[in-house]
PDB file of C-alpha atoms and ligand atoms in Angstrom:
ATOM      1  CA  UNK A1440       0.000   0.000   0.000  1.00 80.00           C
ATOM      2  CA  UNK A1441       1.416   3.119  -0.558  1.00 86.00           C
ATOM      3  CA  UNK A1442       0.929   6.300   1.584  1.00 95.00           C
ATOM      4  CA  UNK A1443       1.296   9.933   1.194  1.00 97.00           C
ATOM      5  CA  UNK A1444       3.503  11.663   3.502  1.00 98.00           C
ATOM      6  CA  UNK A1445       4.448  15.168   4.393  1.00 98.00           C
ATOM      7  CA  UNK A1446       9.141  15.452   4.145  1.00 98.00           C
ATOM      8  CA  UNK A1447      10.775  18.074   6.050  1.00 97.00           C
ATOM      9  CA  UNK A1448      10.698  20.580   3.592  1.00 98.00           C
ATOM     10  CA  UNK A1449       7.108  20.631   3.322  1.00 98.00           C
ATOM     11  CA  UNK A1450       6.657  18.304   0.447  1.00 98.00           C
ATOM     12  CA  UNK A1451       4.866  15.005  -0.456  1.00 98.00           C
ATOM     13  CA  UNK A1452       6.238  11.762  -0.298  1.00 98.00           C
ATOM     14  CA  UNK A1453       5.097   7.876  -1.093  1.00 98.00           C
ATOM     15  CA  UNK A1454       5.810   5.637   1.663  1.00 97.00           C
ATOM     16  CA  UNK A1455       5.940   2.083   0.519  1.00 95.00           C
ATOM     17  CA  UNK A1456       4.404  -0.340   3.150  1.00 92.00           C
ATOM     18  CA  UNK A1457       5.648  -3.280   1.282  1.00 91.00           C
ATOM     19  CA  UNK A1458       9.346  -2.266   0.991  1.00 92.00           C
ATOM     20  CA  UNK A1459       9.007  -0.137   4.211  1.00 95.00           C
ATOM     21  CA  UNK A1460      10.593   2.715   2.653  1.00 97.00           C
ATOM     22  CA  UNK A1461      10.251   6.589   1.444  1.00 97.00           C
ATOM     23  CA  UNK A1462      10.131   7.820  -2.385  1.00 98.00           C
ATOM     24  CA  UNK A1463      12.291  10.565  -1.451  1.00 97.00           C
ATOM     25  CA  UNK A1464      14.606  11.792   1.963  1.00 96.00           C
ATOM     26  CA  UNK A1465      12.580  12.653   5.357  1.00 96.00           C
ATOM     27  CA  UNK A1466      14.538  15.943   5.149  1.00 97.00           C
ATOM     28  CA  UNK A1467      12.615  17.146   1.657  1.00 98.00           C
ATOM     29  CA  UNK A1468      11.191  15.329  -1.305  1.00 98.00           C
ATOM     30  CA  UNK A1469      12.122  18.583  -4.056  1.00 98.00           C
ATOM     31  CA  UNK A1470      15.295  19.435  -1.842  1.00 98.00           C
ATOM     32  CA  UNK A1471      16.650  16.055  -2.410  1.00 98.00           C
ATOM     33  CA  UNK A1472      14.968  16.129  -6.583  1.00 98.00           C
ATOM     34  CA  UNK A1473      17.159  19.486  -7.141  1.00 98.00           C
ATOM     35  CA  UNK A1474      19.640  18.620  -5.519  1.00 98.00           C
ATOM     36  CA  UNK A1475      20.787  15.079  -7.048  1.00 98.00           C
ATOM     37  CA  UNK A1476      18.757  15.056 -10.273  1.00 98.00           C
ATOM     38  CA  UNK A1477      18.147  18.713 -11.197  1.00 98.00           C
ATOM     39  CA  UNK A1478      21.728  20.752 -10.155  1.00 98.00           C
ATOM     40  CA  UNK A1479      24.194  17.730 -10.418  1.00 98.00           C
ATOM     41  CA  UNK A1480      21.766  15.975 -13.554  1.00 98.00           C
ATOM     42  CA  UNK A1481      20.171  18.213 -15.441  1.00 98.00           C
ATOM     43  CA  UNK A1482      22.203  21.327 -15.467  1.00 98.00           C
ATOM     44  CA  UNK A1483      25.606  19.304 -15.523  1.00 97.00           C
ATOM     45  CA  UNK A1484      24.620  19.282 -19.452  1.00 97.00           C
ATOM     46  CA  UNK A1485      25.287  21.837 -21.427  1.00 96.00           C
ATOM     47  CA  UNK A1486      23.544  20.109 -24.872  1.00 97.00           C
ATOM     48  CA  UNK A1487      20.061  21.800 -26.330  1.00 97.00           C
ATOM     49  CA  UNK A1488      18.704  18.813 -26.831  1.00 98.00           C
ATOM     50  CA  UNK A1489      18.831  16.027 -24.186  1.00 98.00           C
ATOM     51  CA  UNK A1490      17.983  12.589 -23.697  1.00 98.00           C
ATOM     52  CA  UNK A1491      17.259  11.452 -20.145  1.00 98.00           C
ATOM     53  CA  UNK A1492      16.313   8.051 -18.623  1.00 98.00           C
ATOM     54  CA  UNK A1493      14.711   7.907 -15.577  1.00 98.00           C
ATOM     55  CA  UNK A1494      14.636   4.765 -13.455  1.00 98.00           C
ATOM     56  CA  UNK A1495      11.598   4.394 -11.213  1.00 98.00           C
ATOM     57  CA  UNK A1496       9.023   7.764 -12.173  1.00 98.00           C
ATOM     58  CA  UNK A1497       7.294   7.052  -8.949  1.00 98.00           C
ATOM     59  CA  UNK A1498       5.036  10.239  -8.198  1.00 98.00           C
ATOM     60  CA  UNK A1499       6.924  12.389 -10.676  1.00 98.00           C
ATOM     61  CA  UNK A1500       8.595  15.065  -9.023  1.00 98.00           C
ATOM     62  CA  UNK A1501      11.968  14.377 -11.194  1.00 98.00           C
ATOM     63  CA  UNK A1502       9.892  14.856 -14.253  1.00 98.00           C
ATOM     64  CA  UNK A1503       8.046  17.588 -13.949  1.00 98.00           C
ATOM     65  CA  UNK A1504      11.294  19.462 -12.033  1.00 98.00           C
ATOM     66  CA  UNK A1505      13.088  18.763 -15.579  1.00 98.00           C
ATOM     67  CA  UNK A1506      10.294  19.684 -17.434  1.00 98.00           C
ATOM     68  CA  UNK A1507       9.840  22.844 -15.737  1.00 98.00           C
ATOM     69  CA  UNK A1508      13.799  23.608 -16.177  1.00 98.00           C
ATOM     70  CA  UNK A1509      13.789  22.159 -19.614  1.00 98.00           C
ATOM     71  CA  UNK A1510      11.333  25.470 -20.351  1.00 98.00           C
ATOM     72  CA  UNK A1511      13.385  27.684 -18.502  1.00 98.00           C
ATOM     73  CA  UNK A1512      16.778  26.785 -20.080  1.00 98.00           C
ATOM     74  CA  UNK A1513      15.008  26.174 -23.440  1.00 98.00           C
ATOM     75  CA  UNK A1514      16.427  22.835 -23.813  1.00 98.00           C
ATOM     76  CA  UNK A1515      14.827  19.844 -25.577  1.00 98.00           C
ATOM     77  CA  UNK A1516      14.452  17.345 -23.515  1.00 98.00           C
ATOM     78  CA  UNK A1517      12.904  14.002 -24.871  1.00 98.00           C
ATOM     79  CA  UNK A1518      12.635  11.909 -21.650  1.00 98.00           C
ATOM     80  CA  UNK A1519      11.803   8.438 -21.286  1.00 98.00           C
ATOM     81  CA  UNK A1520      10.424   7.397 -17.710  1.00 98.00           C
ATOM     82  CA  UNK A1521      10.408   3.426 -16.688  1.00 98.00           C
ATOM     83  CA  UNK A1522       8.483   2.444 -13.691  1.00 98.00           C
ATOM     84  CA  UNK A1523       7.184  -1.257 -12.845  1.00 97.00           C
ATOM     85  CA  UNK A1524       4.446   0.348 -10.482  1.00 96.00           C
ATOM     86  CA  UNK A1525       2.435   3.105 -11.594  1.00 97.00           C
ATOM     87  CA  UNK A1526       0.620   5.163  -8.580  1.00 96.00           C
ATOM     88  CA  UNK A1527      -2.670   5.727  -8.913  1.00 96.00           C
ATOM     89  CA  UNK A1528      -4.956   8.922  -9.676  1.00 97.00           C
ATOM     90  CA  UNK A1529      -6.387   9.267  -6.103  1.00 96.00           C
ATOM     91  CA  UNK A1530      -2.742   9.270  -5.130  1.00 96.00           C
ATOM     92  CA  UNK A1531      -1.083  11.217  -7.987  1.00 97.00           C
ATOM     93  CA  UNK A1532      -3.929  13.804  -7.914  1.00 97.00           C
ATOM     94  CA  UNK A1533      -2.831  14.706  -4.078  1.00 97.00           C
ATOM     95  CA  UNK A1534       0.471  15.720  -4.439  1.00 98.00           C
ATOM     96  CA  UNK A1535       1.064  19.297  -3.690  1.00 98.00           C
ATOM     97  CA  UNK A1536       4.499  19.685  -5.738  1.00 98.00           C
ATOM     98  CA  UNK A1537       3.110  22.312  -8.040  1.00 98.00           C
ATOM     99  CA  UNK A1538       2.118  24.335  -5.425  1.00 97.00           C
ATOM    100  CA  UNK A1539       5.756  24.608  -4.201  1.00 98.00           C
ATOM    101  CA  UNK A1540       7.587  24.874  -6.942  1.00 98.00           C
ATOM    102  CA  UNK A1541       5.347  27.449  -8.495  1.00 98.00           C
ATOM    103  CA  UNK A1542       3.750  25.442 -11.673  1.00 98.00           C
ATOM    104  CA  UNK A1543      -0.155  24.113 -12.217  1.00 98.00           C
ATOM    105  CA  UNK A1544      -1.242  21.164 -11.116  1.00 98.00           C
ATOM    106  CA  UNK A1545      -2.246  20.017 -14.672  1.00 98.00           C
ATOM    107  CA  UNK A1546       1.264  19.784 -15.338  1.00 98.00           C
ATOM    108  CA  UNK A1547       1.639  17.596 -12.676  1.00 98.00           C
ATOM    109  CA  UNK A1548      -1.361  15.627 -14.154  1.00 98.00           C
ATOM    110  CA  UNK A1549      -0.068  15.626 -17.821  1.00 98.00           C
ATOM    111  CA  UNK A1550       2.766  13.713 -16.679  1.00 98.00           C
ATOM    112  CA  UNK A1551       0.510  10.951 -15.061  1.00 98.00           C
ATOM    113  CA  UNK A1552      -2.639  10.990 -17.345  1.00 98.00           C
ATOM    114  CA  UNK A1553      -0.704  10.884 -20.720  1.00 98.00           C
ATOM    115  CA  UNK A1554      -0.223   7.190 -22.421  1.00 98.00           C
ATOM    116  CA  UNK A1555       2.318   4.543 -21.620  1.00 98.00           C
ATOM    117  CA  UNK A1556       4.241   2.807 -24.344  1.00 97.00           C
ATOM    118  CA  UNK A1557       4.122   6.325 -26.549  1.00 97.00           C
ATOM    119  CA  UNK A1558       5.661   9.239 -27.009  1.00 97.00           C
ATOM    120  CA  UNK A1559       3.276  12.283 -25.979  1.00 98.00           C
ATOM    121  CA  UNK A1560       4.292  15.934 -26.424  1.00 98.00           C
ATOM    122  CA  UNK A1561       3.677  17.375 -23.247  1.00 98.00           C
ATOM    123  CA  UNK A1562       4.976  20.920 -24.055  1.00 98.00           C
ATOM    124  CA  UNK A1563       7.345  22.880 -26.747  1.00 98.00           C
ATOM    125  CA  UNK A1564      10.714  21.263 -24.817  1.00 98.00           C
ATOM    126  CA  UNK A1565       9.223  17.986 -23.217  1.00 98.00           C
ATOM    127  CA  UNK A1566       8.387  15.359 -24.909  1.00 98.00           C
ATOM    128  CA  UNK A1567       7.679  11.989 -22.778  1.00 98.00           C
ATOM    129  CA  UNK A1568       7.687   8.153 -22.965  1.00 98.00           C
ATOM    130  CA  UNK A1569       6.528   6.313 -19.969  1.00 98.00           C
ATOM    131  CA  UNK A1570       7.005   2.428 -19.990  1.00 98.00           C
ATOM    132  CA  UNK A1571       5.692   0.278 -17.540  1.00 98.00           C
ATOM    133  CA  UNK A1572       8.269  -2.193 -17.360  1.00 98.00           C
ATOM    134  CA  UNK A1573      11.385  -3.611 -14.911  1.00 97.00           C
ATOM    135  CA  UNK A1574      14.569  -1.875 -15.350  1.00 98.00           C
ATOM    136  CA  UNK A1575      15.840  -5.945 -15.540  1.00 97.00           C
ATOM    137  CA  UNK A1576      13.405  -6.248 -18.957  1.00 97.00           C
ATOM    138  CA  UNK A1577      13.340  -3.011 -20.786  1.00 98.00           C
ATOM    139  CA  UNK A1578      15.405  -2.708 -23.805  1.00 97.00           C
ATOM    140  CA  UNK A1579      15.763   0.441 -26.443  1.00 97.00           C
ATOM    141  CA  UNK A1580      17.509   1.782 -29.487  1.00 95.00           C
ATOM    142  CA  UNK A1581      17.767   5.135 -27.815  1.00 96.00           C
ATOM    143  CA  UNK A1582      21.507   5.798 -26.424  1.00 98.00           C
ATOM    144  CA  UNK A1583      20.652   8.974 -23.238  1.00 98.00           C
ATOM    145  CA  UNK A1584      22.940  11.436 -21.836  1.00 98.00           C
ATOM    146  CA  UNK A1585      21.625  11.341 -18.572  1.00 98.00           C
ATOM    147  CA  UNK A1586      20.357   8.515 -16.613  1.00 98.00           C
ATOM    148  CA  UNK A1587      18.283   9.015 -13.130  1.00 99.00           C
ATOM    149  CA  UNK A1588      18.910   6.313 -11.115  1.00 98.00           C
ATOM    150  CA  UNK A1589      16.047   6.434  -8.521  1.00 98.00           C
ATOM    151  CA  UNK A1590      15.716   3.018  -7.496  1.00 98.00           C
ATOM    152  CA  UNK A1591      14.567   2.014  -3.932  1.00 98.00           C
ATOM    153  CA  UNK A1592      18.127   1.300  -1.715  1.00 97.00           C
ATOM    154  CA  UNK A1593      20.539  -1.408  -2.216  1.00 98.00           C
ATOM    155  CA  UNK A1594      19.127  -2.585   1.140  1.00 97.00           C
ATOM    156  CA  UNK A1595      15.876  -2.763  -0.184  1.00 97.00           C
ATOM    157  CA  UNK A1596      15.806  -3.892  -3.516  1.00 96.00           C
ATOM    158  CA  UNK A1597      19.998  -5.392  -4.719  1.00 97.00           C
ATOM    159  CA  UNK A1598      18.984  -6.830  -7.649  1.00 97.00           C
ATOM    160  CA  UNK A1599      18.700  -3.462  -9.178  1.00 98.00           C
ATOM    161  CA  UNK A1600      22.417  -2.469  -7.712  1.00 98.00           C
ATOM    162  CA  UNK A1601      23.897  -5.671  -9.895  1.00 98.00           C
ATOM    163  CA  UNK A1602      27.035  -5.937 -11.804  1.00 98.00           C
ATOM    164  CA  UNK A1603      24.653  -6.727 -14.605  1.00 98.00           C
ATOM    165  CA  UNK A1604      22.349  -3.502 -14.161  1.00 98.00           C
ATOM    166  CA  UNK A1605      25.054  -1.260 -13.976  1.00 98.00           C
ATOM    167  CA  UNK A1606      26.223  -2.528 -17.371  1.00 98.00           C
ATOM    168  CA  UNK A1607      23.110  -2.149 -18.751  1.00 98.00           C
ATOM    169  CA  UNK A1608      23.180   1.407 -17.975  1.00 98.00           C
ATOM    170  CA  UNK A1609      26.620   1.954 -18.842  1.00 98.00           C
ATOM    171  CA  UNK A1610      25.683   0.488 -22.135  1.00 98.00           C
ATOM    172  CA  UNK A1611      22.004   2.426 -22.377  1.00 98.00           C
ATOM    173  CA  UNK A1612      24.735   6.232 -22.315  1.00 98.00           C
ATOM    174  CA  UNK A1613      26.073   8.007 -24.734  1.00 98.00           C
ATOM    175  CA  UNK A1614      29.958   7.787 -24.628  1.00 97.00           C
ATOM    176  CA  UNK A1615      29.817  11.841 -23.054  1.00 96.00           C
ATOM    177  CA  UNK A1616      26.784  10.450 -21.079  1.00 98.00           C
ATOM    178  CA  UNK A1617      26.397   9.824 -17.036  1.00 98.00           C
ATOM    179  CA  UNK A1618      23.584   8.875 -14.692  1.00 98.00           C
ATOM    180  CA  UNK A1619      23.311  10.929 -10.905  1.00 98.00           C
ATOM    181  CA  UNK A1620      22.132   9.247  -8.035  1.00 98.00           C
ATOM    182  CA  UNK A1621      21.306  10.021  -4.293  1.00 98.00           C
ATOM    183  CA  UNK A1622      23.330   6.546  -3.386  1.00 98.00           C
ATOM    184  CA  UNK A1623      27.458   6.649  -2.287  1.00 98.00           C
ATOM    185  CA  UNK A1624      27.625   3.357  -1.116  1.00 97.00           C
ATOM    186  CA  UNK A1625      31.166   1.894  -1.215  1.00 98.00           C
ATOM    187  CA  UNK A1626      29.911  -1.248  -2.469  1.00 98.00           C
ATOM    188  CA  UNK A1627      27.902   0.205  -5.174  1.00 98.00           C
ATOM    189  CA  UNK A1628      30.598   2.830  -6.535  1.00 98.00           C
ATOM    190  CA  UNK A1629      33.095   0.026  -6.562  1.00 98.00           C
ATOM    191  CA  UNK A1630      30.681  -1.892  -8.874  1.00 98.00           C
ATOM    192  CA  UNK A1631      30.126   1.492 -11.049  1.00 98.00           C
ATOM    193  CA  UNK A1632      33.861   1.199 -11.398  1.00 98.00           C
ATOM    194  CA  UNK A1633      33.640  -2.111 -12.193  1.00 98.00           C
ATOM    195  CA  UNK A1634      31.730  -1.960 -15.414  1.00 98.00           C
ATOM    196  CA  UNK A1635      33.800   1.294 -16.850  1.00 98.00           C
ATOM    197  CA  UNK A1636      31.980   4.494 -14.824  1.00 98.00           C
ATOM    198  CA  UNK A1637      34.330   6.642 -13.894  1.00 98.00           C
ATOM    199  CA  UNK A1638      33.120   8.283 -10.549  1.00 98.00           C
ATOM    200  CA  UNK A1639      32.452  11.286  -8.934  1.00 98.00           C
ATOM    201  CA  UNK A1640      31.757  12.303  -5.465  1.00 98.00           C
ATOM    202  CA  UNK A1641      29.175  14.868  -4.877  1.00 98.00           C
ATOM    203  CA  UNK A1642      27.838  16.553  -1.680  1.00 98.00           C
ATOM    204  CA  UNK A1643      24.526  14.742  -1.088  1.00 97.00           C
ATOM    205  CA  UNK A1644      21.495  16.542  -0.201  1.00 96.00           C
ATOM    206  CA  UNK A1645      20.417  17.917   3.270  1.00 95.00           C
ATOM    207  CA  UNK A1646      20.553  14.419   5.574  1.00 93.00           C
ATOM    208  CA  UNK A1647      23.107  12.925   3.345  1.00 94.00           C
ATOM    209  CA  UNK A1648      26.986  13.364   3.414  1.00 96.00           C
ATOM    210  CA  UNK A1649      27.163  12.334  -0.394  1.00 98.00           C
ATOM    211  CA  UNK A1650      25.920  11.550  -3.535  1.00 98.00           C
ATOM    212  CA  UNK A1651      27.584   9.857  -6.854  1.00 98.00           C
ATOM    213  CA  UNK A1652      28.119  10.980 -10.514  1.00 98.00           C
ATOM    214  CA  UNK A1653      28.839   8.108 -12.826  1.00 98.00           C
ATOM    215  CA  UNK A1654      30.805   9.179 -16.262  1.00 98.00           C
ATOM    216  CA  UNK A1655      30.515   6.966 -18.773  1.00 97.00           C
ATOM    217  CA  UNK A1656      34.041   8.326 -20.340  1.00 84.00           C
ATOM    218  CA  UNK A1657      36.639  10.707 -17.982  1.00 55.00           C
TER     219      UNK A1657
HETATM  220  C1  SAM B2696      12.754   5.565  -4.725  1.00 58.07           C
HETATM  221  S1  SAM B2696      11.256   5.406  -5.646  1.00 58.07           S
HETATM  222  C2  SAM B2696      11.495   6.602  -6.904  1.00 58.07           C
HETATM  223  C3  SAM B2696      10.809   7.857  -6.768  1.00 58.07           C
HETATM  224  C4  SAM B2696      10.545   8.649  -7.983  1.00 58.07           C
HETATM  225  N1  SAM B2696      11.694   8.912  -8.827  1.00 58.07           N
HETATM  226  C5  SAM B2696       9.869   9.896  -7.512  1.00 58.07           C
HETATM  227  O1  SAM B2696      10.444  10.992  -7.668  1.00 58.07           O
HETATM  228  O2  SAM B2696       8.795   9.764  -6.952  1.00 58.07           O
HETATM  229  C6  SAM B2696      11.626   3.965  -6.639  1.00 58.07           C
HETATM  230  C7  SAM B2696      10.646   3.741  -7.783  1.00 58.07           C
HETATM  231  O3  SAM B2696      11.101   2.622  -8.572  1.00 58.07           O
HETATM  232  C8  SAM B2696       9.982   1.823  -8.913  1.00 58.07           C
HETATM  233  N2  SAM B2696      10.474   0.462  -9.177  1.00 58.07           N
HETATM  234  C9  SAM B2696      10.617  -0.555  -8.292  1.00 58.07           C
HETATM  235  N3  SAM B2696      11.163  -1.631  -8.891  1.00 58.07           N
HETATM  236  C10 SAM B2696      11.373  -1.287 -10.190  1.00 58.07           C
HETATM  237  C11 SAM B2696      11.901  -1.998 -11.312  1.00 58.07           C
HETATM  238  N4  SAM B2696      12.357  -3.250 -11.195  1.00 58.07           N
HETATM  239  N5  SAM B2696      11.969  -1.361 -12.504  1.00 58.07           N
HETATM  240  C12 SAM B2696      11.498  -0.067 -12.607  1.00 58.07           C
HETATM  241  N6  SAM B2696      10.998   0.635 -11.572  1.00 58.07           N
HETATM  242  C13 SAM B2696      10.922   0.040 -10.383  1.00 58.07           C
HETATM  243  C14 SAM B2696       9.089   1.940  -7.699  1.00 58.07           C
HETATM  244  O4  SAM B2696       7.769   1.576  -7.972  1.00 58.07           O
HETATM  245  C15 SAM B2696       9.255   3.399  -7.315  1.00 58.07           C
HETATM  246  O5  SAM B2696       8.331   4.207  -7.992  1.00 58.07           O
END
C-alpha cells in the first residue's frame, strides 16, 4: 500500500508499506529532486537537446522538475520514464508539488494521465515516454545522456544495484553520457567502477553526506 507523507521541507512523499521505505529523503522530497537530479543531472549538461532516462518515475517530481527547467533553459528534452508500479490517480492527484515549486497542477497531471508505451508531447521542450516495465526487462535503441537512477536502496531492492544492471546502464549512455544518483555506497561505486563508470563524489542533499556521478568516459 502506498501512503502519502508530508518530508521536512514541506513536500509530499510515497511511503511504501511493502518495501518499508520513502520515495524521497525525510529531510525534503524537491530538496533532495534538485539537488541530485536537477543541479548535479540536469544542469551538468550543457547540450540543447537532451535525452534522459529515468529509473523508477514514482510520483513524478523528477519529471516535472526537468520539465519545468527544460522550459526555462530552453532545452529539448525528450525523456523516457520506466516504472514497474504506476501510482494511482487518487494518489497522484494529491500531491502538492506544483504548489511549491510554483507550476499548475495540470502539469503535474499531464505527466501521469498521458499514455504509456508512446511518445506524448507534453509541451514545446518535453516530450515523454513512460514504460511500464522492470529496469531488468526493458530494452531500447535510444543511447541517453543522462540517466536518473532512482531506485529504492541497495538494502531494499539489490537486484537493481547488480554488476549486470550497472552494465546495462553503462551500455544504455552516450559515450559523453552519465547517470546521478542520491546513493554513495562503497559497495555500489566500486561496482560502477567495475563496469567502466568513472566516478564522482558529490555533496549529497540535506541528511546525506554524499551523492555519486557516474561518467561513462573521464
Ligand atoms: C525511490 S522510488 C522513486 C521515486 C521517484 N523517482 C519519484 O520521484 O517519486 C523507486 C521507484 O522505482 C519503482 N520500481 C521498483 N522496482 C522497479 C523496477 N524493477 N523497474 C522499474 N521501476 C521500479 C518503484 O515503484 C518506485 O516508484
Amino acid at each position: 500500500m502506498n501512503k502519502i507523507v508530508i518530508t521536512n521541507d514541506g513536500s509530499h512523499s510515497i511511503f511504501n508499506d511493502k518495501i518499508n521505505e520513502c520515495y524521497h529523503s525525510k529531510h525534503g522530497a524537491i530538496v533532495e529532486a534538485e539537488h541530485v537530479f536537477i543541479r548535479n543531472g540536469f544542469s551538468r549538461s550543457i547540450k540543447k537537446d537532451l535525452s534522459i532516462l529515468e529509473i523508477g518515475m514514482g510520483t513524478g517530481l523528477n519529471t516535472l522538475l526537468t520539465k519545468q527547467k527544460a522550459n526555462i533553459k530552453k532545452v529539448n528534452v525528450s525523456y523516457h520514464a520506466i516504472e514497474l508500479y504506476p501510482i494511482k490517480k487518487n494518489v497522484f492527484s494529491k500531491l502538492n508539488f506544483t504548489d511549491l515549486i510554483g507550476m499548475h497542477q495540470q502539469e503535474l497531471l499531464d505527466i501521469h494521465i498521458c499514455d504509456w508505451g508512446k511518445h506524448n508531447i507534453i509541451d514545446k521542450y518535453f516530450n515523454l515516454r513512460k514504460d511500464c516495465i522492470d529496469l531488468e526487462s526493458f530494452t531500447t535503441n535510444t543511447k541517453f545522456d543522462i540517466i536518473y537512477f532512482d531506485a529504492f536502496s541497495p538494502e531494499k531492492q539489490p537486484e537493481l544495484w547488480s554488476e549486470q544492471i550497472f552494465r546495462k546502464m553503462f551500455d544504455l549512455l552516450e559515450d559523453d553520457g552519465f547517470l546521478v544518483t542520491y546513493c554513495a555506497k562503497g559497495t555500489v561505486k566500486r561496482t560502477m567502477k567495475k563496469v567502466g563508470f568513472d566516478i564522482e563524489v558529490l555533496d549529497g542533499p540535506p541528511g546525506k553526506r554524499q551523492m555519486t556521478k557516474a561518467n561513462k568516459t573521464s
